[in-house]
Short mmCIF file of C-alpha atoms in Angstrom, two decimals:
data_model
loop_
_atom_site.label_atom_id
_atom_site.label_comp_id
_atom_site.label_asym_id
_atom_site.label_seq_id
_atom_site.Cartn_x
_atom_site.Cartn_y
_atom_site.Cartn_z
CA UNK A 1 154.70 -66.38 -34.62
CA UNK A 2 151.89 -64.58 -36.39
CA UNK A 3 149.23 -63.87 -33.60
CA UNK A 4 145.35 -64.70 -34.45
CA UNK A 5 143.90 -61.80 -36.46
CA UNK A 6 147.02 -59.75 -36.59
CA UNK A 7 146.31 -58.35 -40.18
CA UNK A 8 142.58 -58.79 -39.89
CA UNK A 9 140.74 -56.56 -41.96
CA UNK A 10 143.75 -54.65 -43.26
CA UNK A 11 142.27 -53.10 -46.47
CA UNK A 12 145.93 -51.85 -47.85
CA UNK A 13 147.35 -55.51 -47.62
CA UNK A 14 147.70 -56.99 -51.03
CA UNK A 15 150.23 -60.00 -50.77
CA UNK A 16 152.66 -61.07 -47.89
CA UNK A 17 156.03 -62.98 -47.48
CA UNK A 18 156.42 -65.68 -44.62
CA UNK A 19 159.94 -64.65 -43.15
CA UNK A 20 162.00 -68.19 -42.53
CA UNK A 21 161.62 -67.51 -38.54
CA UNK A 22 157.75 -67.87 -38.78
CA UNK A 23 156.53 -71.21 -37.62
CA UNK A 24 153.06 -70.57 -36.53
CA UNK A 25 150.14 -68.67 -38.26
CA UNK A 26 147.46 -67.77 -35.65
CA UNK A 27 143.62 -68.34 -36.99
CA UNK A 28 141.97 -65.32 -38.89
CA UNK A 29 145.62 -63.67 -39.52
CA UNK A 30 144.48 -62.10 -42.62
CA UNK A 31 140.50 -62.33 -42.26
CA UNK A 32 138.96 -59.50 -44.09
CA UNK A 33 141.75 -58.64 -46.28
CA UNK A 34 139.94 -57.87 -49.36
CA UNK A 35 142.71 -56.92 -51.66
CA UNK A 36 144.88 -59.63 -50.58
CA UNK A 37 145.93 -61.80 -53.71
CA UNK A 38 148.71 -64.13 -52.71
CA UNK A 39 151.05 -65.37 -50.03
CA UNK A 40 154.68 -66.29 -50.53
CA UNK A 41 158.19 -68.18 -48.54
CA UNK A 42 161.25 -68.95 -49.46
CA UNK A 43 161.63 -72.48 -50.99
CA UNK A 44 163.77 -73.63 -48.35
CA UNK A 45 161.27 -72.48 -45.80
CA UNK A 46 161.45 -75.46 -42.77
CA UNK A 47 157.31 -75.06 -42.00
CA UNK A 48 155.78 -73.52 -45.04
CA UNK A 49 155.92 -73.95 -48.84
CA UNK A 50 153.68 -71.82 -51.50
CA UNK A 51 152.01 -72.94 -54.67
CA UNK A 52 150.36 -70.81 -56.64
CA UNK A 53 149.85 -67.99 -54.59
CA UNK A 54 148.41 -70.45 -51.65
CA UNK A 55 150.45 -71.46 -48.65
CA UNK A 56 150.94 -74.88 -47.09
CA UNK A 57 152.54 -76.35 -43.84
CA UNK A 58 154.94 -78.91 -44.85
CA UNK A 59 155.19 -81.14 -41.45
CA UNK A 60 151.44 -80.74 -40.41
CA UNK A 61 150.02 -81.05 -43.84
CA UNK A 62 151.62 -84.59 -44.21
CA UNK A 63 150.53 -85.57 -40.87
CA UNK A 64 146.77 -84.66 -41.47
CA UNK A 65 146.79 -86.02 -45.04
CA UNK A 66 145.99 -89.68 -43.72
CA UNK A 67 143.47 -88.34 -41.39
CA UNK A 68 141.36 -85.93 -44.29
CA UNK A 69 141.56 -88.84 -46.59
CA UNK A 70 140.32 -91.18 -43.88
CA UNK A 71 137.31 -88.60 -43.55
CA UNK A 72 136.90 -88.57 -47.22
CA UNK A 73 136.39 -92.15 -47.61
CA UNK A 74 133.85 -92.37 -44.68
CA UNK A 75 131.80 -89.46 -46.21
CA UNK A 76 131.90 -91.20 -49.43
CA UNK A 77 131.10 -94.66 -47.89
CA UNK A 78 128.01 -93.08 -45.85
CA UNK A 79 126.83 -91.20 -48.77
CA UNK A 80 126.71 -94.22 -51.07
CA UNK A 81 125.09 -96.25 -48.24
CA UNK A 82 122.29 -93.67 -47.66
CA UNK A 83 121.79 -93.03 -51.28
CA UNK A 84 121.57 -96.89 -51.58
CA UNK A 85 119.05 -97.13 -48.82
CA UNK A 86 116.88 -94.26 -49.90
CA UNK A 87 116.97 -96.02 -53.38
CA UNK A 88 115.95 -99.42 -52.13
CA UNK A 89 113.34 -97.60 -50.19
CA UNK A 90 111.97 -95.88 -53.07
CA UNK A 91 111.72 -99.10 -55.29
CA UNK A 92 110.23 -101.02 -52.14
CA UNK A 93 107.44 -98.37 -51.94
CA UNK A 94 104.58 -98.61 -53.96
CA UNK A 95 103.83 -95.36 -55.73
CA UNK A 96 100.82 -93.44 -54.59
CA UNK A 97 98.36 -91.47 -57.14
CA UNK A 98 96.29 -88.49 -56.49
CA UNK A 99 93.04 -88.12 -58.16
CA UNK A 100 91.06 -85.05 -57.76
CA UNK A 101 87.36 -83.70 -58.83
CA UNK A 102 84.96 -81.02 -58.03
CA UNK A 103 81.17 -80.52 -56.94
CA UNK A 104 79.21 -77.69 -57.33
CA UNK A 105 76.52 -77.43 -54.95
CA UNK A 106 73.29 -75.38 -56.35
CA UNK A 107 71.83 -72.86 -54.43
CA UNK A 108 69.42 -69.67 -55.05
CA UNK A 109 71.96 -67.84 -52.66
CA UNK A 110 74.78 -68.12 -50.39
CA UNK A 111 74.59 -70.66 -47.99
CA UNK A 112 71.16 -71.96 -49.38
CA UNK A 113 70.61 -75.07 -51.37
CA UNK A 114 67.78 -75.81 -53.54
CA UNK A 115 65.53 -76.94 -50.92
CA UNK A 116 64.54 -73.06 -50.17
CA UNK A 117 61.34 -74.02 -51.74
CA UNK A 118 60.34 -74.89 -48.35
CA UNK A 119 60.95 -71.89 -46.89
CA UNK A 120 57.13 -71.05 -46.75
CA UNK A 121 56.91 -73.64 -43.89
CA UNK A 122 59.72 -72.56 -41.94
CA UNK A 123 57.87 -70.16 -40.15
CA UNK A 124 55.57 -73.20 -38.85
CA UNK A 125 58.71 -74.63 -37.29
CA UNK A 126 58.27 -77.72 -39.64
CA UNK A 127 61.44 -77.69 -41.91
CA UNK A 128 64.67 -75.83 -41.67
CA UNK A 129 65.75 -74.75 -45.08
CA UNK A 130 69.38 -73.21 -44.02
CA UNK A 131 71.16 -76.19 -45.46
CA UNK A 132 74.46 -74.46 -46.20
CA UNK A 133 77.28 -75.41 -48.21
CA UNK A 134 79.00 -76.34 -45.24
CA UNK A 135 76.58 -78.98 -44.26
CA UNK A 136 76.71 -80.56 -47.75
CA UNK A 137 80.64 -80.71 -47.10
CA UNK A 138 79.68 -82.66 -44.12
CA UNK A 139 77.30 -85.02 -45.88
CA UNK A 140 79.74 -85.98 -48.53
CA UNK A 141 82.55 -86.67 -45.99
CA UNK A 142 79.91 -88.68 -43.85
CA UNK A 143 81.03 -92.25 -42.81
CA UNK A 144 77.44 -93.45 -44.71
CA UNK A 145 78.61 -92.24 -47.78
CA UNK A 146 81.94 -93.62 -47.76
CA UNK A 147 80.74 -97.30 -46.45
CA UNK A 148 78.26 -97.51 -49.34
CA UNK A 149 81.53 -96.70 -51.96
CA UNK A 150 83.27 -99.40 -49.76
CA UNK A 151 80.33 -101.94 -50.50
CA UNK A 152 79.71 -101.02 -54.22
CA UNK A 153 83.30 -101.28 -55.52
CA UNK A 154 84.01 -104.20 -52.71
CA UNK A 155 87.01 -102.38 -51.62
CA UNK A 156 87.51 -104.50 -48.60
CA UNK A 157 89.05 -107.04 -51.27
CA UNK A 158 92.53 -106.34 -52.31
CA UNK A 159 94.32 -108.19 -55.33
CA UNK A 160 98.06 -107.94 -55.77
CA UNK A 161 100.62 -109.56 -57.75
CA UNK A 162 104.51 -110.43 -57.63
CA UNK A 163 106.52 -107.33 -59.13
CA UNK A 164 110.20 -106.93 -59.20
CA UNK A 165 110.46 -104.97 -55.91
CA UNK A 166 107.04 -104.82 -54.59
CA UNK A 167 103.53 -106.48 -54.93
CA UNK A 168 101.87 -104.68 -57.64
CA UNK A 169 98.09 -104.23 -56.76
CA UNK A 170 95.82 -105.05 -59.85
CA UNK A 171 92.04 -103.48 -59.97
CA UNK A 172 89.71 -102.93 -62.71
CA UNK A 173 90.77 -103.30 -66.48
CA UNK A 174 94.20 -105.48 -64.91
CA UNK A 175 91.87 -107.78 -62.55
CA UNK A 176 90.93 -111.38 -64.36
CA UNK A 177 88.88 -112.67 -61.59
CA UNK A 178 86.73 -111.81 -58.51
CA UNK A 179 86.56 -113.40 -55.46
CA UNK A 180 83.88 -113.54 -52.76
CA UNK A 181 84.15 -114.76 -49.08
CA UNK A 182 80.80 -115.97 -48.50
CA UNK A 183 81.49 -117.30 -44.66
CA UNK A 184 83.38 -114.67 -43.59
CA UNK A 185 82.29 -111.94 -41.25
CA UNK A 186 81.87 -108.29 -42.27
CA UNK A 187 84.56 -107.03 -39.96
CA UNK A 188 86.98 -110.12 -40.43
CA UNK A 189 90.41 -110.33 -42.08
CA UNK A 190 91.47 -113.00 -44.13
CA UNK A 191 93.95 -113.88 -46.96
CA UNK A 192 95.10 -116.52 -49.30
CA UNK A 193 97.09 -117.04 -52.49
CA UNK A 194 94.95 -117.66 -55.63
CA UNK A 195 96.53 -119.47 -58.45
CA UNK A 196 95.03 -119.59 -61.87
CA UNK A 197 95.46 -122.89 -63.92
CA UNK A 198 96.06 -123.31 -67.87
CA UNK A 199 93.03 -125.44 -67.78
CA UNK A 200 90.75 -122.85 -66.47
CA UNK A 201 90.74 -124.27 -62.90
CA UNK A 202 91.91 -122.43 -59.61
CA UNK A 203 94.10 -123.50 -56.77
CA UNK A 204 93.71 -122.02 -53.06
CA UNK A 205 96.48 -121.96 -50.41
CA UNK A 206 98.52 -120.11 -47.82
CA UNK A 207 94.98 -119.82 -45.98
CA UNK A 208 95.25 -117.05 -43.21
CA UNK A 209 92.80 -115.73 -40.74
CA UNK A 210 92.35 -114.40 -37.19
CA UNK A 211 90.57 -115.71 -34.22
CA UNK A 212 90.21 -113.59 -31.24
CA UNK A 213 93.22 -111.50 -32.83
CA UNK A 214 95.54 -114.43 -32.86
CA UNK A 215 96.84 -115.37 -36.55
CA UNK A 216 95.57 -118.85 -37.70
CA UNK A 217 97.44 -120.58 -40.80
CA UNK A 218 96.45 -123.44 -42.76
CA UNK A 219 99.01 -125.02 -45.49
CA UNK A 220 96.11 -126.85 -47.24
CA UNK A 221 95.56 -126.51 -51.24
CA UNK A 222 92.55 -126.48 -52.35
CA UNK A 223 91.55 -126.98 -55.93
CA UNK A 224 88.17 -126.31 -57.65
CA UNK A 225 86.51 -124.35 -61.03
CA UNK A 226 85.29 -120.97 -61.31
CA UNK A 227 81.79 -120.13 -61.21
CA UNK A 228 81.38 -122.64 -58.32
CA UNK A 229 81.54 -122.63 -54.42
CA UNK A 230 84.76 -123.86 -52.80
CA UNK A 231 84.92 -125.28 -49.63
CA UNK A 232 88.06 -123.74 -47.93
CA UNK A 233 89.61 -123.56 -44.74
CA UNK A 234 88.04 -119.73 -44.53
CA UNK A 235 84.64 -121.18 -45.64
CA UNK A 236 82.79 -121.14 -49.07
CA UNK A 237 84.67 -119.19 -51.59
CA UNK A 238 83.54 -117.89 -54.93
CA UNK A 239 85.84 -117.03 -57.87
CA UNK A 240 84.06 -115.45 -60.86
CA UNK A 241 86.12 -114.68 -63.91
CA UNK A 242 85.65 -111.14 -65.19
CA UNK A 243 85.76 -109.50 -68.72
CA UNK A 244 89.49 -109.01 -68.87
CA UNK A 245 90.10 -112.84 -67.99
CA UNK A 246 91.59 -114.67 -70.98
CA UNK A 247 91.27 -118.74 -70.97
CA UNK A 248 94.42 -120.60 -70.79
CA UNK A 249 96.21 -117.63 -68.71
CA UNK A 250 98.35 -118.79 -65.50
CA UNK A 251 98.74 -116.21 -62.91
CA UNK A 252 99.21 -116.12 -59.02
CA UNK A 253 97.32 -113.58 -57.49
CA UNK A 254 97.61 -112.79 -53.75
CA UNK A 255 94.03 -111.81 -52.26
CA UNK A 256 93.41 -110.03 -48.62
CA UNK A 257 90.28 -109.21 -47.27
CA UNK A 258 90.25 -106.40 -44.71
CA UNK A 259 86.89 -105.82 -42.60
CA UNK A 260 84.33 -103.21 -43.70
CA UNK A 261 85.21 -101.13 -40.49
CA UNK A 262 89.00 -101.10 -41.07
CA UNK A 263 88.41 -100.54 -44.75
CA UNK A 264 86.29 -97.57 -44.14
CA UNK A 265 88.80 -95.79 -41.63
CA UNK A 266 91.63 -96.42 -44.53
CA UNK A 267 89.80 -94.91 -47.03
CA UNK A 268 88.03 -92.14 -45.06
CA UNK A 269 91.73 -91.08 -44.08
CA UNK A 270 92.63 -90.96 -47.78
CA UNK A 271 89.63 -89.05 -49.03
CA UNK A 272 89.90 -85.57 -48.58
CA UNK A 273 86.80 -82.92 -49.45
CA UNK A 274 87.20 -79.02 -48.85
CA UNK A 275 85.61 -75.76 -50.05
CA UNK A 276 87.35 -74.41 -53.00
CA UNK A 277 87.02 -70.84 -51.30
CA UNK A 278 85.00 -68.96 -48.99
CA UNK A 279 82.57 -67.33 -51.17
CA UNK A 280 82.19 -70.43 -53.64
CA UNK A 281 79.67 -73.28 -53.59
CA UNK A 282 82.21 -75.69 -55.04
CA UNK A 283 83.89 -78.75 -53.28
CA UNK A 284 87.20 -80.15 -54.04
CA UNK A 285 87.19 -83.78 -53.63
CA UNK A 286 90.71 -85.70 -53.63
CA UNK A 287 91.89 -89.39 -52.61
CA UNK A 288 95.01 -91.04 -52.45
CA UNK A 289 95.59 -94.46 -53.82
CA UNK A 290 98.14 -96.98 -55.29
CA UNK A 291 95.59 -97.68 -58.41
CA UNK A 292 94.78 -94.41 -60.49
CA UNK A 293 91.78 -96.44 -61.90
CA UNK A 294 90.55 -97.41 -58.41
CA UNK A 295 90.92 -93.79 -56.94
CA UNK A 296 89.27 -92.48 -60.21
CA UNK A 297 86.19 -94.85 -59.25
CA UNK A 298 85.87 -94.05 -55.43
CA UNK A 299 85.74 -90.14 -56.51
CA UNK A 300 82.85 -91.08 -59.02
CA UNK A 301 81.04 -93.34 -56.81
CA UNK A 302 81.29 -90.89 -53.92
CA UNK A 303 79.67 -88.03 -55.97
CA UNK A 304 76.88 -90.91 -57.24
CA UNK A 305 76.25 -91.87 -53.94
CA UNK A 306 76.13 -88.21 -52.52
CA UNK A 307 73.45 -87.60 -55.30
CA UNK A 308 71.55 -90.57 -54.42
CA UNK A 309 71.16 -89.61 -50.77
CA UNK A 310 70.41 -85.85 -51.40
CA UNK A 311 67.43 -86.90 -53.75
CA UNK A 312 66.30 -89.24 -51.35
CA UNK A 313 66.46 -86.66 -48.74
CA UNK A 314 64.70 -84.00 -50.88
CA UNK A 315 61.93 -86.78 -51.79
CA UNK A 316 61.37 -87.33 -48.06
CA UNK A 317 60.98 -83.93 -47.74
CA UNK A 318 58.43 -83.46 -50.63
CA UNK A 319 56.29 -86.81 -49.10
CA UNK A 320 56.71 -84.99 -45.42
CA UNK A 321 55.31 -81.80 -47.07
CA UNK A 322 52.51 -83.63 -48.71
CA UNK A 323 51.19 -85.47 -45.82
CA UNK A 324 51.68 -82.33 -43.61
CA UNK A 325 49.39 -80.36 -45.92
CA UNK A 326 46.57 -83.14 -46.32
CA UNK A 327 46.86 -83.24 -42.40
CA UNK A 328 46.37 -79.50 -42.51
CA UNK A 329 43.22 -79.73 -45.34
CA UNK A 330 41.54 -82.53 -43.07
CA UNK A 331 41.84 -80.56 -39.84
CA UNK A 332 40.91 -77.21 -41.52
CA UNK A 333 37.80 -79.14 -43.12
CA UNK A 334 36.55 -80.56 -39.69
CA UNK A 335 37.16 -76.98 -38.12
CA UNK A 336 34.87 -75.50 -40.96
CA UNK A 337 32.37 -78.55 -40.21
CA UNK A 338 32.11 -77.66 -36.65
CA UNK A 339 31.60 -73.94 -37.67
CA UNK A 340 28.84 -74.55 -39.97
CA UNK A 341 27.25 -76.71 -37.24
CA UNK A 342 27.70 -73.73 -34.60
CA UNK A 343 26.29 -71.60 -37.44
CA UNK A 344 23.13 -73.83 -37.99
CA UNK A 345 22.27 -73.93 -34.31
CA UNK A 346 22.73 -70.60 -33.48
CA UNK A 347 20.33 -69.45 -36.11
CA UNK A 348 17.81 -72.25 -35.04
CA UNK A 349 18.25 -70.98 -31.45
CA UNK A 350 17.76 -67.13 -32.59
CA UNK A 351 15.29 -67.81 -35.15
CA UNK A 352 17.37 -66.44 -37.83
CA UNK A 353 16.75 -67.68 -41.81
CA UNK A 354 19.11 -69.38 -43.27
CA UNK A 355 20.39 -66.67 -45.97
CA UNK A 356 21.27 -69.09 -48.52
CA UNK A 357 17.89 -71.14 -48.20
CA UNK A 358 15.82 -67.87 -48.17
CA UNK A 359 17.47 -66.55 -51.37
CA UNK A 360 16.99 -69.82 -52.97
CA UNK A 361 13.06 -69.79 -51.91
CA UNK A 362 12.70 -65.94 -53.07
CA UNK A 363 14.08 -66.60 -56.44
CA UNK A 364 12.12 -69.63 -56.92
CA UNK A 365 8.95 -67.86 -55.87
CA UNK A 366 9.77 -64.84 -58.01
CA UNK A 367 10.53 -67.06 -61.17
CA UNK A 368 7.12 -68.72 -60.64
CA UNK A 369 4.93 -65.42 -59.97
CA UNK A 370 6.65 -64.25 -63.19
CA UNK A 371 5.37 -67.27 -65.29
CA UNK A 372 1.72 -66.77 -63.80
CA UNK A 373 2.17 -63.19 -64.46
CA UNK A 374 2.98 -63.85 -68.00
CA UNK A 375 0.57 -66.16 -68.63
CA UNK A 376 -2.43 -63.94 -67.38
CA UNK A 377 -0.99 -61.03 -69.40
CA UNK A 378 -1.44 -63.29 -72.34
CA UNK A 379 -5.20 -64.14 -71.63
CA UNK A 380 -6.08 -60.46 -70.93
CA UNK A 381 -4.34 -59.67 -74.18
CA UNK A 382 -6.38 -62.12 -75.88
CA UNK A 383 -9.67 -61.43 -74.34
CA UNK A 384 -9.16 -57.60 -75.40
CA UNK A 385 -8.54 -58.57 -79.00
CA UNK A 386 -11.59 -60.73 -79.19
CA UNK A 387 -13.52 -57.82 -77.67
CA UNK A 388 -12.27 -55.42 -79.94
CA UNK A 389 -12.95 -57.83 -82.68
CA UNK A 390 -16.45 -58.07 -82.07
CA UNK A 391 -17.09 -54.47 -81.45
CA UNK A 392 -15.74 -53.37 -85.05
CA UNK A 393 -17.38 -55.84 -87.28
CA UNK A 394 -20.84 -57.33 -88.35
CA UNK A 395 -20.12 -60.34 -86.09
CA UNK A 396 -21.32 -58.84 -83.20
CA UNK A 397 -24.64 -57.96 -85.20
CA UNK A 398 -24.91 -61.32 -86.16
CA UNK A 399 -24.53 -62.55 -82.66
CA UNK A 400 -26.98 -60.19 -81.24
CA UNK A 401 -29.66 -61.39 -83.91
CA UNK A 402 -28.93 -65.06 -83.51
CA UNK A 403 -29.47 -64.26 -80.09
CA UNK A 404 -32.67 -62.94 -80.54
CA UNK A 405 -34.08 -65.47 -82.50
CA UNK A 406 -33.24 -68.52 -80.46
CA UNK A 407 -35.20 -66.30 -77.47
CA UNK A 408 -38.38 -65.78 -80.14
#
């Protein structure tokens, strides 16, 4: 018997020959023998045989072969079954697509949006201009934005067709018709089968709806025409062709409608919005959906709705500011009128002249006096001129003689 670990870590051991008297070799008998290259035994050894420098047990090897073979077979079978299930799951699961976009929040400084123009009124406690990128991030992720997106894109209605392994979602450029349920409540869930017929009509069947949480079914088949209201167990249904509809095509479409509340929760969970970095004004948007075109439309509509709400908010701020300014101007005007009345009353009591009225009166009198003085100066000048003329010419003598003649 060679005991367990008998030659363990023997660095000088390079080869070993098993004697005929050895029938048992313990565990790790030659462990750590880094220079050990081969082991041998007599070809007639009762318990061991050496093949290409490796030692094998004769009797125990043959006894373990069926068990080892069984283990290998079970492993192979298990591996094949697991891989088959994994492949089946992958094939049955619709692929999901991730689409992303970025939005830059304009700001005049870090953490300040362009509404900073209203900062002049912040001291009055009327407007708060500390709208940060974090606030805009919350606004983008708000349920109000996603609810508007759901309504605009009609995300509550889903269309699928039969596929090889799973029902394939059709949307946008691959959707030949649009369906609207006119009598179904906003948060009600229904589904049906729609078949496009060759003559351009439609056939509706397999109606399912829920009443107080209990699923209700109808096996009725209803035929009708597109662009017309069709009476069904679900109420009035309107089927309208899209731009990609081809007359004469035949196709079976499974139409399902979820309530607005459930659809909103579903897409809100798929939609992600996060800051691109701590010191940036860029918000990363992403969404996961089975339809890549629908995912792109959702992101574009989210940005569109956010911009509309942002503009509406700024317009409301502008309107409120203008209203506030008008009110303040009216208040100031009334206060000034009261001040003028008080000043007039005080002047009357104290017999104080009105400076403005007095100055106007003085200016008027001064102007009139100047005009009169000018007229008198002109008359005086003419009188002096005539007097001088009379004294310096024969005219004066003639006048005197005429005067004397008249007297005689």
